[in-house]
Coordinates of C-alpha atoms in Angstrom, one line a residue:
Chain A
X138 CA 0.1 0.1 0.0
X139 CA 1.4 3.4 -1.0
X140 CA 1.2 6.1 1.5
X141 CA 1.7 9.8 0.5
X142 CA 4.5 11.5 2.7
X143 CA 4.7 15.3 2.9
X144 CA 8.4 16.4 3.0
X145 CA 9.2 19.6 4.8
X146 CA 11.3 22.1 3.1
X147 CA 14.3 21.3 5.3
X148 CA 14.5 17.7 4.1
X149 CA 13.8 18.2 0.3
X150 CA 17.4 18.0 -0.3
X151 CA 17.2 14.2 0.3
X152 CA 14.1 13.8 -2.1
X153 CA 15.2 15.6 -4.9
X154 CA 13.4 18.7 -4.2
X155 CA 10.1 16.9 -4.1
X156 CA 7.5 18.2 -1.5
X157 CA 5.6 15.0 -1.5
X158 CA 6.7 11.4 -2.0
X159 CA 5.2 8.0 -1.9
X160 CA 6.4 5.0 0.3
X161 CA 5.2 1.7 1.0
X162 CA 4.3 0.0 4.3
X163 CA 1.6 -0.9 6.6
X164 CA 2.8 1.0 9.6
X165 CA 4.7 4.4 10.1
X166 CA 7.8 2.5 10.9
X167 CA 7.6 0.4 7.7
X168 CA 6.9 3.5 5.6
X169 CA 10.1 5.2 7.0
X170 CA 12.2 2.2 6.2
X171 CA 10.9 2.3 2.6
X172 CA 11.5 6.0 2.5
X173 CA 15.1 5.3 3.4
X174 CA 15.5 2.9 0.6
X175 CA 14.2 5.4 -1.8
X176 CA 15.7 8.4 -0.2
X177 CA 18.9 7.4 1.8
X178 CA 19.5 9.7 4.8
X179 CA 16.0 10.4 5.4
X180 CA 15.6 8.0 8.3
X181 CA 18.4 9.4 10.3
X182 CA 16.8 12.9 10.2
X183 CA 13.6 11.4 11.6
X184 CA 14.6 8.8 14.0
X185 CA 17.3 7.9 16.7
X186 CA 17.8 4.9 18.7
X187 CA 14.7 5.7 20.8
X188 CA 12.3 6.3 18.0
X189 CA 11.0 9.7 16.5
X190 CA 13.7 12.3 17.3
X191 CA 12.6 14.7 19.9
X192 CA 12.6 17.7 18.0
X193 CA 10.5 16.2 15.0
X194 CA 6.9 15.3 14.9
X195 CA 5.2 13.0 12.5
X196 CA 1.5 13.2 11.8
X197 CA -0.8 10.7 10.2
X198 CA -3.6 13.1 9.0
X199 CA -4.0 15.4 11.9
X200 CA -2.9 13.1 14.6
X201 CA 0.6 13.0 16.1
X202 CA 2.0 9.5 16.0
X203 CA 3.1 9.7 19.7
X204 CA -0.3 9.5 20.7
X205 CA -1.4 6.7 18.2
X206 CA 1.3 3.9 18.7
X207 CA 4.4 5.7 17.6
X208 CA 6.2 3.8 14.7
X209 CA 3.8 1.0 15.1
X210 CA 0.9 3.1 14.1
X211 CA -1.0 1.2 11.5
X212 CA -1.8 3.0 8.3
X213 CA -5.0 2.6 6.3
X214 CA -5.7 3.2 2.6
X215 CA -5.6 7.1 1.9
X216 CA -3.7 8.1 5.0
X217 CA -1.2 10.9 4.5
X218 CA 1.9 11.4 6.6
X219 CA 3.4 14.7 7.4
X220 CA 6.6 15.6 9.1
X221 CA 7.0 18.9 11.2
X222 CA 10.5 19.5 12.4
X223 CA 11.6 22.0 14.8
X224 CA 12.8 25.0 13.2
X225 CA 14.4 28.2 14.6
X226 CA 15.0 31.2 12.6
X227 CA 13.1 34.5 12.3
Chain B
X14 CA -10.8 47.3 20.9
X15 CA -10.8 48.5 24.4
X16 CA -9.4 45.3 25.6
X17 CA -6.6 45.5 23.1
X18 CA -5.8 49.1 24.1
X19 CA -5.4 47.9 27.7
X20 CA -3.1 44.9 26.7
X21 CA 0.6 45.1 27.2
X22 CA 2.4 42.6 24.7
X23 CA 6.1 41.6 24.9
X24 CA 7.9 41.0 21.6
X25 CA 11.1 39.0 22.1
X26 CA 13.2 39.3 19.0
X27 CA 12.7 42.5 16.8
X28 CA 13.7 40.9 13.3
X29 CA 11.9 39.0 10.6
X30 CA 9.1 37.8 12.7
X31 CA 9.1 40.4 15.5
X32 CA 8.8 43.7 13.1
X33 CA 5.8 42.6 11.1
X34 CA 4.2 41.0 14.3
X35 CA 4.7 44.3 16.2
X36 CA 3.4 46.4 13.4
X37 CA 0.3 44.2 13.0
X38 CA -0.4 44.4 16.9
X39 CA 0.1 48.2 16.9
X40 CA -2.3 48.9 14.0
X41 CA -4.8 46.5 15.6
X42 CA -4.9 48.7 18.6
X43 CA -2.7 46.9 21.2
X44 CA -1.9 49.6 23.8
X45 CA 1.7 48.8 24.8
X46 CA 4.4 46.7 23.1
X47 CA 7.7 45.9 25.0
X48 CA 10.5 45.2 22.5
X49 CA 13.3 42.9 23.6
X50 CA 16.4 42.7 21.3
X51 CA 20.1 43.7 22.0
X52 CA 21.1 43.6 18.2
X53 CA 22.0 46.4 15.8
X54 CA 20.3 46.8 12.3
X55 CA 22.3 45.0 9.6
X56 CA 22.1 45.5 5.9
X57 CA 21.5 41.7 5.6
X58 CA 18.2 42.2 7.6
X59 CA 16.5 44.7 5.5
X60 CA 14.8 42.4 3.0
X61 CA 12.6 41.0 5.9
X62 CA 12.8 43.3 8.9
X63 CA 10.3 45.8 7.6
X64 CA 10.7 48.5 10.2
X65 CA 14.2 49.2 9.1
X66 CA 15.7 51.2 6.3
X67 CA 19.3 51.6 5.1
X68 CA 19.7 54.9 7.2
X69 CA 19.2 52.5 10.4
X70 CA 22.1 50.2 9.8
X71 CA 24.4 50.1 12.8
X72 CA 21.5 51.5 15.1
X73 CA 19.8 49.6 18.1
X74 CA 17.0 47.5 16.7
X75 CA 14.7 48.5 19.7
X76 CA 15.2 52.3 19.2
X77 CA 14.5 52.4 15.5
X78 CA 11.5 49.9 15.7
X79 CA 10.0 52.1 18.6
X80 CA 10.2 55.2 16.5
X81 CA 8.8 53.4 13.3
X82 CA 5.9 51.8 15.3
X83 CA 4.8 55.1 17.0
X84 CA 5.0 56.9 13.7
X85 CA 2.4 54.6 12.3
X86 CA 0.4 54.2 15.4
X87 CA 0.7 57.3 17.5
X88 CA -1.4 56.3 20.6
X89 CA 0.9 53.3 21.0
X90 CA 3.2 53.1 24.0
X91 CA 6.6 51.4 23.3
X92 CA 8.8 49.9 26.0
X93 CA 12.3 49.2 24.4
X94 CA 14.5 46.7 26.3
X95 CA 18.0 46.9 24.6
X96 CA 18.9 43.5 26.1
X97 CA 18.9 39.7 25.3
X98 CA 16.4 37.6 27.0
X99 CA 18.4 35.5 29.5
X100 CA 17.6 33.2 32.3
X101 CA 18.4 36.2 34.7
X102 CA 15.8 38.5 33.3
X103 CA 13.2 36.4 31.5
X104 CA 10.7 35.9 34.3
X105 CA 10.7 39.6 35.3
X106 CA 10.3 40.7 31.8
X107 CA 7.5 38.5 31.0
X108 CA 5.8 39.1 34.1
X109 CA 5.4 42.6 33.2
X110 CA 3.3 41.9 30.2
X111 CA -0.1 39.9 29.3
X112 CA 1.2 38.0 26.4
X113 CA 4.6 37.3 24.9
X114 CA 5.4 37.1 21.1
X115 CA 8.3 34.9 20.2
X116 CA 10.3 36.4 17.5
X117 CA 13.5 35.0 18.3
X118 CA 15.8 33.3 15.9
X119 CA 17.4 30.5 18.1
X120 CA 16.2 27.3 20.0
X121 CA 17.7 28.5 23.2
X122 CA 15.7 31.8 23.4
X123 CA 12.5 29.8 22.3
X124 CA 12.8 27.4 25.0
X125 CA 13.8 30.0 27.6
X126 CA 10.8 32.1 26.6
X127 CA 8.5 29.1 26.7
X128 CA 9.7 28.2 30.3
X129 CA 9.6 31.7 31.6
X130 CA 6.0 32.2 30.1
X131 CA 4.8 28.9 31.7
X132 CA 6.4 29.7 35.0
X133 CA 4.8 33.2 35.1
X134 CA 1.5 31.8 33.5
X135 CA 1.6 34.1 30.7
X136 CA 0.4 33.1 27.2
X137 CA 2.9 33.1 24.3
X138 CA 2.9 32.8 20.7
X139 CA 5.7 31.2 19.4
X140 CA 7.1 31.5 15.6
X141 CA 9.8 30.2 13.6
X142 CA 10.9 30.4 9.9
X143 CA 13.7 29.1 7.8
X144 CA 14.0 29.1 3.9
X145 CA 10.4 28.5 2.6
X146 CA 8.9 26.8 5.7
X147 CA 7.4 28.5 8.9
X148 CA 5.4 27.5 12.1
X149 CA 3.3 29.4 14.7
X150 CA 2.1 27.9 17.8
X151 CA -0.4 29.6 20.4
X152 CA 0.1 28.6 24.1
X153 CA -2.5 29.8 26.8
X154 CA -1.7 31.2 30.1
X155 CA -2.5 27.7 31.7
X156 CA 0.4 26.5 29.7
X157 CA -0.9 23.0 28.3
X158 CA -0.2 22.1 25.6
X159 CA 3.1 24.1 25.4
X160 CA 6.2 24.3 23.2
X161 CA 7.9 21.5 25.0
X162 CA 4.8 19.3 24.2
X163 CA 5.6 19.9 20.5
X164 CA 9.3 19.6 20.9
X165 CA 10.8 18.3 24.0
X166 CA 14.2 20.0 24.3
X167 CA 16.8 22.0 22.4
X168 CA 17.8 19.9 19.2
X169 CA 21.3 18.5 19.3
X170 CA 23.9 20.1 17.0
X171 CA 24.1 23.5 15.3
X172 CA 20.7 24.5 14.0
X173 CA 20.3 26.4 10.8
X174 CA 19.4 30.1 11.4
X175 CA 18.2 32.8 9.0
X176 CA 21.7 33.9 8.8
X177 CA 23.3 30.7 7.9
X178 CA 20.5 29.1 5.9
X179 CA 18.4 32.1 4.7
X180 CA 14.7 32.8 4.8
X181 CA 12.3 33.9 2.2
X182 CA 11.2 37.4 3.3
X183 CA 7.4 37.0 2.6
X184 CA 7.6 33.7 4.7
X185 CA 8.5 35.4 7.8
X186 CA 5.8 37.9 7.0
X187 CA 3.1 35.3 6.7
X188 CA 4.2 33.5 9.9
X189 CA 4.3 36.9 11.8
X190 CA 0.7 37.8 10.6
X191 CA -0.4 34.3 11.9
X192 CA 1.2 35.1 15.3
X193 CA -0.2 38.6 15.5
X194 CA -3.6 36.8 14.6
X195 CA -3.3 34.2 17.3
X196 CA -2.1 36.8 19.9
X197 CA -5.3 39.1 19.2
X198 CA -7.2 35.9 19.5
X199 CA -5.7 34.9 22.9
X200 CA -6.3 38.6 24.2
X201 CA -9.9 38.5 23.4
X202 CA -10.4 35.1 25.1
X203 CA -10.9 33.3 21.8
X204 CA -9.9 29.6 21.9
X205 CA -6.6 29.1 19.9
X206 CA -4.3 27.9 22.4
X207 CA -2.7 24.5 21.1
X208 CA -3.3 25.5 17.4
X209 CA 0.0 24.8 15.3
X210 CA 0.0 26.6 12.1
X211 CA 2.5 25.5 9.5
X212 CA 3.1 27.3 6.2
X213 CA 5.0 26.0 3.1
X214 CA 6.0 29.1 0.9
X215 CA 7.1 26.8 -2.0
X216 CA 4.0 24.7 -2.2
X217 CA 2.1 27.7 -1.1
X218 CA 0.0 25.7 1.5
X219 CA -0.9 26.3 5.1
X220 CA -2.3 23.8 7.6
X221 CA -3.6 23.9 11.2
X222 CA -3.3 21.0 13.6
X223 CA -4.1 20.8 17.3
X224 CA -1.3 20.1 19.5
X225 CA -1.9 17.6 22.4
X226 CA -0.3 17.9 26.0
X227 CA 2.4 15.4 26.0
X228 CA 2.5 12.9 28.9
X229 CA 5.1 13.6 31.2
X230 CA 6.1 17.1 29.6
X231 CA 8.7 18.6 31.6
X232 CA 7.1 22.0 31.4
X233 CA 3.4 21.7 31.6
X234 CA 2.4 18.1 33.0
X235 CA 1.6 17.2 36.5
X236 CA 5.1 15.5 36.5
X237 CA 6.7 18.7 35.4
X238 CA 10.3 19.1 36.5
X239 CA 11.1 22.6 35.3
X240 CA 10.5 24.9 38.2
X241 CA 13.2 27.6 37.6
X242 CA 15.2 29.0 34.8
X243 CA 18.7 27.1 35.0
X244 CA 21.2 28.6 32.7
X245 CA 22.7 25.2 31.6
X246 CA 19.3 24.0 30.3
X247 CA 19.4 26.6 27.4
X248 CA 22.8 25.7 26.1
X249 CA 22.2 24.3 22.6
X250 CA 23.4 20.8 22.7
X251 CA 24.3 20.0 19.3
X252 CA 22.5 18.5 14.8
X253 CA 20.9 20.7 12.5
X254 CA 17.1 21.1 12.3
X255 CA 15.4 18.3 10.7

């Protein structure tokens, strides 16, 4: 099952500039592993050894995956994943 | 309008976010603006810091901004603080105002302001922008959900800043407008706390999400561990923003 993943501007250097990419997987974790295969380097920007990095938020639809099972969050057809990193600057 | 005329708003960081946010609040009728920044106007600021012109280069930002704001809103009272927000002065500064606007350009100040506002029970509207991407978050005086519910702690590594990575001028204008909008809503008791606005200036999309309180949040949960502003907590630990 393909899931649409919205890529924030700060990570688009890893996706060839694409703001949306597709990846396969039944869970958030599986999608991230597939993202890593397609766009090497992306996983390390999202995850550390404990799971989702503390200054990154990953949403399925409008739900933060921290509240829905983390990387084990199951995906269904039509779900979209968004990544919201902490940014400074102004 | 009467309520806004009585309001005192602290703008921390008079830069790409702080300038347009302050102008929007002044023209909306906010009675008093406190401006906190120890920086001087630089030529590289001018494309996005809309209260400054070429003749202001080298001058203190808070002084120039105060004059520019009063010129546009003569009934506005401005309190310039030519200083950097530090763990030593943050609580006292925040305590003197009804709401704070986060116009800072670094994580240490963002977390410091978040913590100071929570400890002083003041609402705060955070904002940030880099390159084509920006975010705004409203936090209520009750403090939950807060900035630390969204991002637990300072990122590890050297984070990119507007000076090092650049920012598109109109993007900070959009984020600052969202901050001013959220601030006016908070000051007039509209429920916007916990709303996270993200803006992508390249895809030209804006999204709004509701942030939930993080279980065990160090700042706003029942198990909170932050009860004071300890300098070592705001030393950036080290990796670029994601």
